[in-house]
Amino acid sequence: MAADARLFALSLRLILGGFYILVILILCINADENWDKDDDPISTVEVSAVLGKSASLPCDIEPTTRGDGVYMVLWFRGNSSKPIYSIDVRGRSFNRALNWSDEMVRPRARFVTVSQPAALILEAIALHDEGIYRCRVDFRKSPTRNFQVNLTVINPPSEIMMYVSLERGYIDTIVGPYQVGKEFGISCEVRGGKPPPIITWFVNGVEVNGRIKENNQNIIVSVLTVPQLRREHLNTTYKCRATNTKLVPPLEKSVVLEVYLKPLSVTIMSKPSILISENTYNLTCEVTGSHPRAKVTWLEGNVEFESGRTINNGNTSVVYSTLEFSPRPEDHGKQLKCRGENPKLNNTSLEDLFHLNVVFPPKVQLEIGNPLNAQNIKEEDDVYFECKVRANPEYHRITWKHNEIILVQNASAGIVMSSQNLVLQKINRENGGNYTCLASNDRGETSSTVVPLRVQFAPVCKTKEVTIIGASIDESVKIRCEVEADPNEVDFVWEFNNSGENFELAPAKFDGNNGTTSEFIYTPMSERDYGALTCWGRNAIGKQKTPCVYQVIPAVKPSPLNNCTIKASVNQSIETLEIECTPGYDGGLRQDFRLEAYEAHTNIIRANVSSIIPEAPIFRIPVADLLPATHFYLIVYAKNAKGRSDVSHLEDIMLRDSGKQTGNN
Ligand SMILES: *[C@@H]1O[C@H](CO)[C@@H](O)[C@H](O)[C@H]1NC(C)=O
Ligand SMILES: *[C@@H]1O[C@H](CO)[C@@H](O)[C@H](O)[C@H]1NC(C)=O
Ligand SMILES: *[C@@H]1O[C@H](CO)[C@@H](O)[C@H](O)[C@H]1NC(C)=O
Ligand SMILES: *[C@@H]1O[C@H](CO)[C@@H](O)[C@H](O)[C@H]1NC(C)=O
Ligand SMILES: *[C@@H]1O[C@H](CO)[C@@H](O)[C@H](O)[C@H]1NC(C)=O
Ligand SMILES: *[C@@H]1O[C@H](CO)[C@@H](O)[C@H](O)[C@H]1NC(C)=O
Ligand SMILES: *[C@@H]1O[C@H](CO)[C@@H](O)[C@H](O)[C@H]1NC(C)=O
Ligand SMILES: *[C@@H]1O[C@H](CO)[C@@H](O)[C@H](O)[C@H]1NC(C)=O
Ligand SMILES: *[C@@H]1O[C@H](CO)[C@@H](O)[C@H](O)[C@H]1NC(C)=O
Ligand SMILES: *[C@@H]1O[C@H](CO)[C@@H](O)[C@H](O)[C@H]1NC(C)=O
Ligand SMILES: *[C@@H]1O[C@H](CO)[C@@H](O)[C@H](O)[C@H]1NC(C)=O
Ligand SMILES: *[C@@H]1O[C@H](CO)[C@@H](O)[C@H](O)[C@H]1NC(C)=O
């Protein structure tokens, strides 16, 4: 009833103009009375709205009885009796209802009925919009209904930041790096917010409790502490969340923790027990647990290993380093190490190692015993060689070679071999030449380089025999004395001997010395000058032991040739007779050999030839020169400056078409 009266009064106000003031006053008092009476049953709906956004203040306008309908909806602010918004449906359909709002909410307020319940929407909420709102719904038939809404304006927090205790500056996305074992505290600072925001922490997505360290007017700080960092803390995500309403998403900030980790293990994955030199091997080293990625180095002893190629792969937590290398004999017995370290941390390296067992063919080096004297070795000295061998496995044989011929132990010849040494006792010039030693093991045999041995010796005559020289009285003959000697600067002494005399020849008579030869021009003046000329050489090593001897005898005609044989031969379709004889004494002078061929019956000469070489009586006659005659005899003889020897006859030589003929003397 009272509601009806009020509505009536409002209508009057609209209609009656000037008169309304009094009436309203009465009605207002009335209305206040009504509120007080209905106070208790009105429940309050709590509504929150975010600053700047819109608020929806609910007000149920559904009539409880059928056929009823809304007359008017009025909104009040607090306990004011002045409406801030109204809808008047009287006499019109709902969607053509009159609406009105006061200037405080005018552009921002609208009443929506499509929602259940209907609601007053207030846009662009400001802080001063907070407070109690009342809604009064008048129906045509049903009693008036009142609702109360308590609007709270929420201001979300404005800023969220993280920092590490005792460190300057705020963190962006990564915190650290830190080391295992250290304490770690992270703070979350939130600015702004009404009501004060709640701060929650998530470690890898799991909610944990922080500790509020500071809670000022405008700033709240929450701290999370890890007393001792462990390896597992690497990559931990710390998320701080601040919120004071569900209406807008919370403010959040995440950081990832970076922790530097020492390597946990270093392992050379297979350690070959035997390495064959010059073969190629791949050795792989595995380093685990380092963060950031481990640095892997290979070392021989304590020196970086350089004679190989390394390839690194693996992922961030397991690093594989493969060393591809060819072991050398020098590597045998050395330590090969793999070192893994965290490049960012000091003193964190771990190592694995093994000893290289490199098998290789012997390395051989031949040295002459006393190198100081090596240039000055002479006959009668003892010489000592050492064969230096390095081999794995150990060598099992050493072989010595002299001028490519294998030497054998021979104490009587002064050749003595012990384990790695060769001793040559009382050497002579035959011991000079090239020496090598060879050593062998399972991997093969190796020869040393050649070591030449120079044996210096006193002059020795080149020809062992006595040389016979024929000379007539007053004839000058040139006698050449040739010796071998090292060094080859030789001084010569000539002597003359016959049964009665023995004297040195005056230097004036020398034709000259030339290193290892001396030429002497000798002229026997009488029978007494025939005898032995001897020549002695002397060099830095000593005097010649036995002289070269030249027997000067009176020159005579040569002796005849004898023991001749005849052969027929065909050479490139040329038939030839070859006659070979034995020379006789040359009479002390140079001799030439001659052959003459005569036709048997006519004694006509058919051929007259010299020997084919000056030193020996060998003759060749083309058969064509003799034909067409078939019956011959031959004569052969030697001649020198003193004349011709007696001739030797070869009788009854018969030529057949291509037969062989043999004659005799
Ligand atoms: C209206 O409410 C205010 C506080 O909201 C209060 O101080 C005042 O006394 C109230 N007036 C009436 C008439 O109830
Ligand atoms: C309020 O009145 C205005 C015109 O004055 C109209 O455009 C609007 O639709 C009305 N709103 C409601 C909810 O009836
Ligand atoms: C309205 O809400 C505020 C906080 O949300 C509260 O302090 C106040 O007491 C409430 N008022 C009423 C009347 O419920
Ligand atoms: C840490 O996180 C990064 C980025 O997500 C990833 O690449 C890396 O593998 C992670 N490290 C470990 C040890 O889990
Ligand atoms: C070593 O590894 C390299 C690269 O993976 C490969 O090319 C080579 O053939 C390997 N050598 C041996 C001896 O396994
Ligand atoms: C790295 O590689 C190892 C072995 O290849 C594997 O066991 C491990 O799971 C890998 N780790 C990552 C983070 O990929
Ligand atoms: C490592 O040692 C060097 C010199 O000793 C020093 O300068 C550096 O700071 C150290 N680094 C760390 C991570 O300890
Ligand atoms: C690393 O070790 C060396 C000697 O071993 C020492 O002098 C140095 O202080 C150590 N550095 C760190 C960072 O432990
Ligand atoms: C040892 O040397 C002597 C003298 O040179 C020689 O006659 C003998 O044949 C040699 N013995 C061996 C086994 O060669
Ligand atoms: C020794 O070796 C050298 C060069 O290696 C060679 O010229 C010389 O003829 C050799 N001597 C002998 C006696 O084989
Ligand atoms: C020494 O004699 C040899 C052979 O007779 C000759 O070839 C050489 O030219 C001579 N040298 C001198 C310096 O006379
Ligand atoms: C003739 O030669 C034969 C064999 O060639 C030989 O046995 C014989 O002694 C030689 N006669 C003379 C006188 O040289």
mmCIF file of C-alpha atoms and ligand atoms in Angstrom, residues 179 344-346, ligand 7:
data_model
loop_
_atom_site.group_PDB
_atom_site.id
_atom_site.type_symbol
_atom_site.label_atom_id
_atom_site.label_comp_id
_atom_site.label_asym_id
_atom_site.label_seq_id
_atom_site.Cartn_x
_atom_site.Cartn_y
_atom_site.Cartn_z
ATOM 1 C CA GLN A 179 77.194 -22.506 -7.806
ATOM 2 C CA LYS A 344 83.201 -21.508 -16.332
ATOM 3 C CA LEU A 345 84.439 -23.013 -13.094
ATOM 4 C CA ASN A 346 87.925 -23.176 -11.708
HETATM 5 C C1 LIG B 7 89.123 -18.632 -11.623
HETATM 6 O O1 LIG B 7 90.438 -18.254 -11.302
HETATM 7 C C2 LIG B 7 90.817 -17.026 -11.866
HETATM 8 C C3 LIG B 7 92.277 -16.800 -11.490
HETATM 9 O O2 LIG B 7 92.670 -17.611 -10.451
HETATM 10 C C4 LIG B 7 89.916 -15.904 -11.351
HETATM 11 O O3 LIG B 7 90.297 -14.707 -11.983
HETATM 12 C C5 LIG B 7 88.493 -16.232 -11.693
HETATM 13 O O4 LIG B 7 87.651 -15.285 -11.165
HETATM 14 C C6 LIG B 7 88.115 -17.595 -11.150
HETATM 15 N N1 LIG B 7 86.816 -17.955 -11.608
HETATM 16 C C7 LIG B 7 85.937 -18.559 -10.824
HETATM 17 C C8 LIG B 7 84.648 -18.879 -11.432
HETATM 18 O O5 LIG B 7 86.195 -18.867 -9.672
#
